[in-house]
Every structure is written in C-alpha cells, then in structure tokens.
Tab-separated table of C-alpha atoms in Angstrom:
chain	number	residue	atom	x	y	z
A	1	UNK	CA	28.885	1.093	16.706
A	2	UNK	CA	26.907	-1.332	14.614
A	3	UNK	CA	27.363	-1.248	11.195
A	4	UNK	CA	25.642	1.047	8.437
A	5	UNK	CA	22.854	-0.322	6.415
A	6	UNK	CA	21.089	1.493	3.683
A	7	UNK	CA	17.441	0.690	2.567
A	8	UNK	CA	17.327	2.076	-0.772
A	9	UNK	CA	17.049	1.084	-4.800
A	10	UNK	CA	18.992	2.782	-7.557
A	11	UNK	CA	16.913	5.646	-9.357
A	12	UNK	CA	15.602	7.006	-6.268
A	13	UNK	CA	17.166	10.691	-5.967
A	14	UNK	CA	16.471	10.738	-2.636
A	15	UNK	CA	18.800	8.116	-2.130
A	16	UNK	CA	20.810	9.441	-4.341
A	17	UNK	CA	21.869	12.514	-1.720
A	18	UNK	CA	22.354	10.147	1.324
A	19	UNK	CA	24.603	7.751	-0.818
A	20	UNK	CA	26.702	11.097	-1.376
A	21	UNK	CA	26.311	12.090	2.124
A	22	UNK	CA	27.809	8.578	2.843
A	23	UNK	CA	30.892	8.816	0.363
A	24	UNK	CA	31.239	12.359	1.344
A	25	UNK	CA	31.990	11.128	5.113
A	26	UNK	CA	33.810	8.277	4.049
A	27	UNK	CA	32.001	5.788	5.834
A	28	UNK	CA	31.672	2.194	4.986
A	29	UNK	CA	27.834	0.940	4.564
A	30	UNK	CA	25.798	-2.163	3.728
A	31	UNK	CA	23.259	-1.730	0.457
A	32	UNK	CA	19.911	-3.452	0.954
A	33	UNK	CA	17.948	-2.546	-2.462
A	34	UNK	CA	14.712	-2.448	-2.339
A	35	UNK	CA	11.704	-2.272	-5.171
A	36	UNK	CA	10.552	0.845	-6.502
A	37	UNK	CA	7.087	-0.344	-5.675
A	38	UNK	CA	5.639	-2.332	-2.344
A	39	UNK	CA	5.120	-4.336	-1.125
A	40	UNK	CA	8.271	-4.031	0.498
A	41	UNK	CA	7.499	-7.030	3.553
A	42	UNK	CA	10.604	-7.042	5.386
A	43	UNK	CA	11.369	-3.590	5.443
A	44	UNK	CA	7.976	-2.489	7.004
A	45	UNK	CA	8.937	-5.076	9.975
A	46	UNK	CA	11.970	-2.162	10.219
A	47	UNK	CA	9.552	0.860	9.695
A	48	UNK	CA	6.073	-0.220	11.483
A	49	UNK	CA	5.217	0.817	7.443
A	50	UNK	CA	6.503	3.903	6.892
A	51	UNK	CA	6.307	3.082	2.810
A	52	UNK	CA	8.999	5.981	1.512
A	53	UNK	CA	12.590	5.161	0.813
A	54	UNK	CA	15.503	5.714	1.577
A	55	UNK	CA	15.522	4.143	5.645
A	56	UNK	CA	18.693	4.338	6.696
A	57	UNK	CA	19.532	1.401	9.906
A	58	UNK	CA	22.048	1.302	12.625
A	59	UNK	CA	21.311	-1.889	14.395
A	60	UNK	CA	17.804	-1.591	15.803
A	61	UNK	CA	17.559	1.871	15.311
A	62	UNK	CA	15.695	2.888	12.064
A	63	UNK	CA	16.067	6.542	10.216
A	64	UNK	CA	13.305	7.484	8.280
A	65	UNK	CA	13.619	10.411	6.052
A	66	UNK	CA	16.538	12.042	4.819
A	67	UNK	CA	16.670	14.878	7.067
A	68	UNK	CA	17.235	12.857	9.875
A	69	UNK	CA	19.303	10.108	7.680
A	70	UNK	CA	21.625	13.245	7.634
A	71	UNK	CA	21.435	13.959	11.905
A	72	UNK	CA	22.122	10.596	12.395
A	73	UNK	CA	25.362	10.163	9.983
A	74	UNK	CA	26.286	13.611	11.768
A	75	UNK	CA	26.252	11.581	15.318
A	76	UNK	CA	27.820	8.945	14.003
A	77	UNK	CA	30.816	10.578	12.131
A	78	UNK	CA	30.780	14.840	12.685
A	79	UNK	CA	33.866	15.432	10.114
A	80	UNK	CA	33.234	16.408	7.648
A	81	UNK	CA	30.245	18.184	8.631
A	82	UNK	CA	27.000	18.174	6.597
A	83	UNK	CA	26.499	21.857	8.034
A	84	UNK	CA	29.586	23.657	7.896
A	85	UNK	CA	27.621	27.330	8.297
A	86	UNK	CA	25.097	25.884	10.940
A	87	UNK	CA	21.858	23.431	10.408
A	88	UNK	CA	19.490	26.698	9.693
A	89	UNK	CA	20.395	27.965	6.152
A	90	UNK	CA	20.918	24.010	5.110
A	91	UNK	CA	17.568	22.406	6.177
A	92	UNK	CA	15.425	25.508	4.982
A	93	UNK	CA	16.653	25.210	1.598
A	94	UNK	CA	16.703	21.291	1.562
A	95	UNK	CA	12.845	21.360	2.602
A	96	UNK	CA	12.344	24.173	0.050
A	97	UNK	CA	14.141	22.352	-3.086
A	98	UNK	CA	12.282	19.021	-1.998
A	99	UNK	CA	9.242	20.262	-2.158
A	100	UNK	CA	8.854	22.751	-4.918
A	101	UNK	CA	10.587	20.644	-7.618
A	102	UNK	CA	9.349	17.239	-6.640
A	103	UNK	CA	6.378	17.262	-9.367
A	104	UNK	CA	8.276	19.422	-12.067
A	105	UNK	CA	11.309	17.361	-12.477
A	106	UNK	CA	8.730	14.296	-12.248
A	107	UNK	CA	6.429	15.853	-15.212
A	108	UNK	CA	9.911	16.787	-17.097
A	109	UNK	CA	11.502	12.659	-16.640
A	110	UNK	CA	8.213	11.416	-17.952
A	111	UNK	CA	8.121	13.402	-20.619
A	112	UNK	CA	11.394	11.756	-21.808
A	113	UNK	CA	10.797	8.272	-20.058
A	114	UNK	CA	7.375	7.858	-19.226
A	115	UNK	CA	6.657	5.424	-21.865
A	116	UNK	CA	9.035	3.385	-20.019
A	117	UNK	CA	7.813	3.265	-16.647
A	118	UNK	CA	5.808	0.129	-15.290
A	119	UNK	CA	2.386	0.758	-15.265
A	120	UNK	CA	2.434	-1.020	-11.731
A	121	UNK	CA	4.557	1.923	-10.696
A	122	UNK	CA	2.328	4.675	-11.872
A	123	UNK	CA	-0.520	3.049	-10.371
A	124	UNK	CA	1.185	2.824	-7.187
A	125	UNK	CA	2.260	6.363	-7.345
A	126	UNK	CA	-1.330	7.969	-8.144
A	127	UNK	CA	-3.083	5.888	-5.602
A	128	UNK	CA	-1.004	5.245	-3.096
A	129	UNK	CA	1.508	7.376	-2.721
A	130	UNK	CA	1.227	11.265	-4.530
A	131	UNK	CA	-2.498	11.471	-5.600
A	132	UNK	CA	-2.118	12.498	-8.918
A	133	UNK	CA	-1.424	10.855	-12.379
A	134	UNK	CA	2.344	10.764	-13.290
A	135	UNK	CA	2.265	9.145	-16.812
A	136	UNK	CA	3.316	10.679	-19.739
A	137	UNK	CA	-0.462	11.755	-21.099
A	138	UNK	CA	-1.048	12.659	-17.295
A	139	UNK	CA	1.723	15.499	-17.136
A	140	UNK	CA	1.994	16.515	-20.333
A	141	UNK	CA	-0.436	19.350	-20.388
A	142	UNK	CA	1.345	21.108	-17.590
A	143	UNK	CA	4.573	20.004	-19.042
A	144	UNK	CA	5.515	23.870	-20.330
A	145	UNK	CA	4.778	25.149	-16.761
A	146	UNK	CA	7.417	21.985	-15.325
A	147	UNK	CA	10.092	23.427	-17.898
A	148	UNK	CA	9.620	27.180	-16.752
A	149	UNK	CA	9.589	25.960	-12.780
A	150	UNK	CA	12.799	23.865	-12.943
A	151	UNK	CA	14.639	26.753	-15.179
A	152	UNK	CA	13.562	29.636	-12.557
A	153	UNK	CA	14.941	27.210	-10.162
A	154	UNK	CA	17.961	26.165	-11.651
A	155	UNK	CA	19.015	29.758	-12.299
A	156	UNK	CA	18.366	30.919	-8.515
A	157	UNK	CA	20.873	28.173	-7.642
A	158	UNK	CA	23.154	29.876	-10.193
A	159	UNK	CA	22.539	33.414	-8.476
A	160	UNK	CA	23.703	31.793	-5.524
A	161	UNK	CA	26.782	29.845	-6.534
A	162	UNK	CA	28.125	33.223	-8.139
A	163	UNK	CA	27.861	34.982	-4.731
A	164	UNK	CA	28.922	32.028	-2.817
A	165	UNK	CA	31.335	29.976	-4.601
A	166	UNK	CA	31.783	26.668	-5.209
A	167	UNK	CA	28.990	25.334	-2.204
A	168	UNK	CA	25.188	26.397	-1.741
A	169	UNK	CA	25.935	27.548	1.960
A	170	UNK	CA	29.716	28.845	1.579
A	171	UNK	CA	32.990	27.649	0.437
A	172	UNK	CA	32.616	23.798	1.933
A	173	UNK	CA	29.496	21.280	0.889
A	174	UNK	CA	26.474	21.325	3.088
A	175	UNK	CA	23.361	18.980	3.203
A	176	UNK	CA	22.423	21.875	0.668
A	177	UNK	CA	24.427	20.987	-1.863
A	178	UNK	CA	23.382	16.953	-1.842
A	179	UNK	CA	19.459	17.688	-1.315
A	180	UNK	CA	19.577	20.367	-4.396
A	181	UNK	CA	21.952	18.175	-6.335
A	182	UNK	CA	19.206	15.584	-6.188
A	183	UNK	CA	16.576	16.418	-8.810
A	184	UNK	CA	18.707	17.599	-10.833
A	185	UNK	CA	20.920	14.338	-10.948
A	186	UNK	CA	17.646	12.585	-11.702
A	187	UNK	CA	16.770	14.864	-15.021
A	188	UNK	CA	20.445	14.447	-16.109
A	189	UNK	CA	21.051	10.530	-15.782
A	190	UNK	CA	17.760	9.407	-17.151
A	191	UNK	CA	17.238	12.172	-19.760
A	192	UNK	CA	20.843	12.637	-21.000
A	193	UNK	CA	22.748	15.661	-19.345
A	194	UNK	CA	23.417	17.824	-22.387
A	195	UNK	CA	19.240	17.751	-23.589
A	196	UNK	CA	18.424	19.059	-19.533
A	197	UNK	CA	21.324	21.176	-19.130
A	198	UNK	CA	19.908	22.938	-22.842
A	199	UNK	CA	16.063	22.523	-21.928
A	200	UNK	CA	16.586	23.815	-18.646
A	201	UNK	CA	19.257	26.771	-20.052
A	202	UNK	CA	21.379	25.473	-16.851
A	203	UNK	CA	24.375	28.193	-16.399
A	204	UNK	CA	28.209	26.756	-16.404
A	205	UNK	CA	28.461	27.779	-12.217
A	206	UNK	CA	25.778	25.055	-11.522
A	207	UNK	CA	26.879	22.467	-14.329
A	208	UNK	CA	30.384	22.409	-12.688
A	209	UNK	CA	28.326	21.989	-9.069
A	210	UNK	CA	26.394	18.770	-10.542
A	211	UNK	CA	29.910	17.481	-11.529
A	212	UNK	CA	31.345	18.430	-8.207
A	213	UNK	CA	28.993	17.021	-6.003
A	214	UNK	CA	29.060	14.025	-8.436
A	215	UNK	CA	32.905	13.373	-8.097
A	216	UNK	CA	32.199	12.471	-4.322
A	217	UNK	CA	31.100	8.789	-5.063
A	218	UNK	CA	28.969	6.602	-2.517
A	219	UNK	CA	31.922	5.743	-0.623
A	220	UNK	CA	32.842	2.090	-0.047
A	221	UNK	CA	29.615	-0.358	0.091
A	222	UNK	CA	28.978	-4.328	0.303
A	223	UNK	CA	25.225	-5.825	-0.767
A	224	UNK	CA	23.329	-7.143	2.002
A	225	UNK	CA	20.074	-8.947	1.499
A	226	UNK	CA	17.088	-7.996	3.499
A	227	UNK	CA	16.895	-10.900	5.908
A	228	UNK	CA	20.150	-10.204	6.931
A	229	UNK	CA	19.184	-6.807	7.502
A	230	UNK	CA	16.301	-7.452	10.029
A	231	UNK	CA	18.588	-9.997	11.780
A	232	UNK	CA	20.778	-7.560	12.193
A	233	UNK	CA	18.123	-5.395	14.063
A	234	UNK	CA	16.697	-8.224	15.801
A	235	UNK	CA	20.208	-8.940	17.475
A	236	UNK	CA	20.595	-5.254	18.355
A	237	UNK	CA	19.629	-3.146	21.246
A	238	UNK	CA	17.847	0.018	20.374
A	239	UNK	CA	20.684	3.185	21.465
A	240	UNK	CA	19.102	5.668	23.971
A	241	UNK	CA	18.016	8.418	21.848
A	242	UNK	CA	19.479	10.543	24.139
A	243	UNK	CA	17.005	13.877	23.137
A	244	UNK	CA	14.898	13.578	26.640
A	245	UNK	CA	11.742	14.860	27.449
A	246	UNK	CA	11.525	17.405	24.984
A	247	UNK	CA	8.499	17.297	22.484
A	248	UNK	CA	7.345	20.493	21.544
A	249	UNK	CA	3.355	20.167	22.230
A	250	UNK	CA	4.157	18.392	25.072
A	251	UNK	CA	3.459	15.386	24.705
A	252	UNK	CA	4.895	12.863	27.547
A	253	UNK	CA	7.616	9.973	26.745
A	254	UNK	CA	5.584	7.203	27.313
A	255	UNK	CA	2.687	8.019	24.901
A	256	UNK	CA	1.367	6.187	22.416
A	257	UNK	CA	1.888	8.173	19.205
A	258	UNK	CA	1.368	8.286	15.688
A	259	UNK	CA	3.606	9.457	13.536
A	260	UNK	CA	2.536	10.838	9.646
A	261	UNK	CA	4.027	12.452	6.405
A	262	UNK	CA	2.240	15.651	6.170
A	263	UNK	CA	2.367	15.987	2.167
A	264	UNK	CA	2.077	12.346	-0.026
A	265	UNK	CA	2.791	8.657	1.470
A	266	UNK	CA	0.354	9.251	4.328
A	267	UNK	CA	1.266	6.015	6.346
A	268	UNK	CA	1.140	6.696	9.984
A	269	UNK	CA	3.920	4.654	12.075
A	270	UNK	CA	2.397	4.202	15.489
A	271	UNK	CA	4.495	3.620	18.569
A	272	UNK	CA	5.223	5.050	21.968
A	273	UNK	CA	7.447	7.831	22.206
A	274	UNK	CA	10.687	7.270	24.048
A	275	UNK	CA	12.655	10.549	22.535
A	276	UNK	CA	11.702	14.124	21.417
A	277	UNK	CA	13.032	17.361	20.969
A	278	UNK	CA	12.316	20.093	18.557
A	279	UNK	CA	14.062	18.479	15.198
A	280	UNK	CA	13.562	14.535	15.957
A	281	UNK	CA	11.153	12.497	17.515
A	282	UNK	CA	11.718	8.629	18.582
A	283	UNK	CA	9.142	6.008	18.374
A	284	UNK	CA	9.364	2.279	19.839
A	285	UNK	CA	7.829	-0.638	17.851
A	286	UNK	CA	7.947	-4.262	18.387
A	287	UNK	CA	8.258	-6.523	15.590
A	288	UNK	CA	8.395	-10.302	15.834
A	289	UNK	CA	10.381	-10.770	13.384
A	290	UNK	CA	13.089	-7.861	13.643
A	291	UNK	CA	12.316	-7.677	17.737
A	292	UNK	CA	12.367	-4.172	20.025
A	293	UNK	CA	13.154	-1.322	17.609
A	294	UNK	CA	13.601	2.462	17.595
A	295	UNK	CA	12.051	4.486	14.771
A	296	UNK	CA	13.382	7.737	13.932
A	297	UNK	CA	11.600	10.688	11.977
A	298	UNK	CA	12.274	14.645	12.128
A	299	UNK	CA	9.797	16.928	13.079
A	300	UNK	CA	10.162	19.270	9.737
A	301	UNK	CA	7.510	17.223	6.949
A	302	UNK	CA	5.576	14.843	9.883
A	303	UNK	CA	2.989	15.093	12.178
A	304	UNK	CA	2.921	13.786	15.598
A	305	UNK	CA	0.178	12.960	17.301
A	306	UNK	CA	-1.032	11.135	20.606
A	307	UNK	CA	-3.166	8.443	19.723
A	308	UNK	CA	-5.816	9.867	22.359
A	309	UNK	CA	-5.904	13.151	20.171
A	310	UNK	CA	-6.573	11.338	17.034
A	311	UNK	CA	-9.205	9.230	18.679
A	312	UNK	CA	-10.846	12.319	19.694
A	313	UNK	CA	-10.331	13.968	16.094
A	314	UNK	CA	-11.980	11.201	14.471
A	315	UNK	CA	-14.849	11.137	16.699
C-alpha cells in the first residue's frame, strides 16, 4: 500500500475529524499543509480543482471530502471501525451536524476572532467559496440566533450521550463522534473552552465527549512538502476502484462526467468515470505534472453529471 498523505492546514475542523480518524486507527501519515486560501497550484494538479480541504492521497488515488476520506481509511485499515453500529445512523448524523452548524459556529468564532482574520480570507470566503459575508460586522446581527442554534444543538447531543453512553452511535466511537466533535473543537480552541462551554450552557456528558474524542491524538505524522506529494502520485498507478458498473442514474463507466458540491465551493471536477456505486463515484484525470490519477468523491453532498446532460442543460 502506498503511503498516507494528508492535504490539509491547521484550523480547518474538517481536518480536524480525519486527523482523529487517523490517530484513532493508528495509522502512520504524511502532512502536506496547505493555505487557508488559494490558490492552492499543486494541489489542484491532485484534484482537477476541487478547491475544499481536507484531500486525503494514497498514491495516485485522491479522496475528496471527508465522507469518503473516512471509506477509504476503512479499506485501508477496518479495525477499529469508524462504524461500529453500521454506516446508516453515522453518515446521517455526520451530514446533518455538517450542515446545520457550519454558519452558526462560523458567526459565533468571528464574533470572538473576526477582527483577526485576513481580509484576503473573508474575501475569498464570500466570493468564492460560501456566498455570504463572514466578518465580524457581517454576522453580528444574526449573532443571537448562532448562540440559540449551537446551544439547541449542543444539548440534543447531550440527550443522546445520556441514553447512549460514552459514543454518539453506542458504547464504541463512530465517524459520529469525530464529524460532531468538529465544530465544536473549533469554538473551543480559538474562543477559549470555558467562555463556549458557558455561552453555549454545554452539559458535563458532552464536555467529557470533547475531551474524549480529544485524547485520541492525530496518530504518528512526518511533514511532506507538496512537490513531493504530486511526485508521489505521478510515480503511482491509480488502484482499481473496485465499485463496478454501478452509478445510480445510470450513467456508463466510460463517460465523461462532472462532478460538483451541491451547497458552497461549486467547482466542478470533470473526468471520465471509471467507478460508481451508490455511496462513491470515481473520476479519471490526467495531469502533466502529477500524471494518470483517480479522483474520489461520495455521492451524499455532490452532483454527478454527464457532460452531455449539462451541455444540454445549458442550452
């Protein structure tokens, strides 16, 4: 198996809950850091331009999104398992807690930090990346709505600790457990942990989960720069993806495809598909620099689409 390479920069909480997921496994991985803000040149020779972050890479195969970041470490090492109760319960609640506190936790950090954020960054993110104005005049009139979202939240994670125990999904950690950990994590190590865990009126069952899931560490690491990276990939051969002739909407391997975020970093990736089933689909790309590559994405957040249907759309 090649070796593990993560795409990824510090504050991100999304790569927060794959850096756990890694340390959780105990797996040994490379750390490529990234910026915060693109252009981000020799990772988009990875992606075909996929512009969100983490990417996780396993020789010339590419894993965009954490969802299928977690599949892929899954394959690659089953025990301990990231779904201990089955994938169902986990992913629904990961794609919940993703979505619906996204822009709450954001309006709470800035309301701490925004003074301290680049104003290339919140350019980038208002025109480039969410659509809307995340500086600290920008969310603050919503700001009491942010507070009363993330508390409603925190406390049904409380609701459910007390009937489950220590874990989201049962007595052992789940991709549950990292994904709702991750917001969270973000209010309490930028903000301080005892002004969130008061503002937010977070009960003692889910304090002791953040510390829990906290304890797991990232594992062991090494820094690798990003050339290395894509010469890694370009001395690699892309694995079969091994998922068939399976897309949903049937769409043939073969096809020349785009594939697109369906909520904020609208980038398309285009490639032809060589792999789909109902949670992943595969894309080839060719890159000079990083040679033949496979792009991974799951199905759950993207849309795929045949280039010959989005022709016709845009007609």
């Amino acid at each position: 198996m090649s070796d593990i390479i993560l795409h990824h920069y510090d504050l991100s909480p999304f790569s927060e809950k794959i850096r756990l997921a890694l340390g959780y496994k105990g797996l040994d991985w490379h750390s490529v850091i990234v910026e915060a803000v693109p252009p981000r040149p020799l990772l988009d020779r990875l992606t075909g331009g996929y512009r969100r972050v983490p990417v996780l890479q396993v020789g010339a195969d590419i894993y965009c999104d954490t969802e299928v970041i977690f599949r892929a470490l899954e394959r690659i090492k089953p025990e301990p398992t990231l779904y201990p109760t089955g994938e169902g319960m986990s992913k629904a609640l990961s794609l919940w807690w993703d979505r619906s506190t996204w822009k709450p936790a954001i309006g709470i950090l800035v309301d701490y930090i925004g003074e301290h954020l680049p104003e290339e960054f919140l350019k980038d993110r208002k025109d480039h990346y969410l659509g809307y104005d995340i500086s600290k005049d920008g969310m603050a009139p919503m700001l009491p709505a942010y507070v009363q979202q993330m508390t409603a939240f925190a406390d049904w994670l409380a609701s459910i600790l007390r009937e489950n125990g220590d874990y989201l999904t049962g007595d052992r950690l789940s991709a549950a457990d990292l994904t709702c950990h991750h917001s969270l994590w973000l209010l309490r190590a930028n903000c301080g942990a005892d002004a969130i865990d008061a503002q937010l009126k977070l009960a003692p069952e889910v304090v002791a989960w953040m510390d829990r899931i906290g304890a797991i560490g990232h594992g062991s690491k090494t820094d690798m720069t990003p050339e290395k990276a894509v010469t890694v990939a370009k001395a690699a051969t892309p694995a079969d993806p091994g998922l068939g002739d399976n897309d949903p909407s049937g769409i043939a391997l073969g096809t020349k495809v785009s594939v697109t975020p369906d909520d904020n970093a609208r980038v398309p990736v285009t490639g032809t598909l060589v792999g789909a089933d109902a949670q992943e689909v595969v894309v080839a790309i060719d890159s000079p620099e990083a040679g033949g590559l496979h792009v991974h994405f799951p199905r759950a957040g993207f849309e795929t689409i045949a280039e010959s249907n989005s022709a016709r759309s845009a007609a």
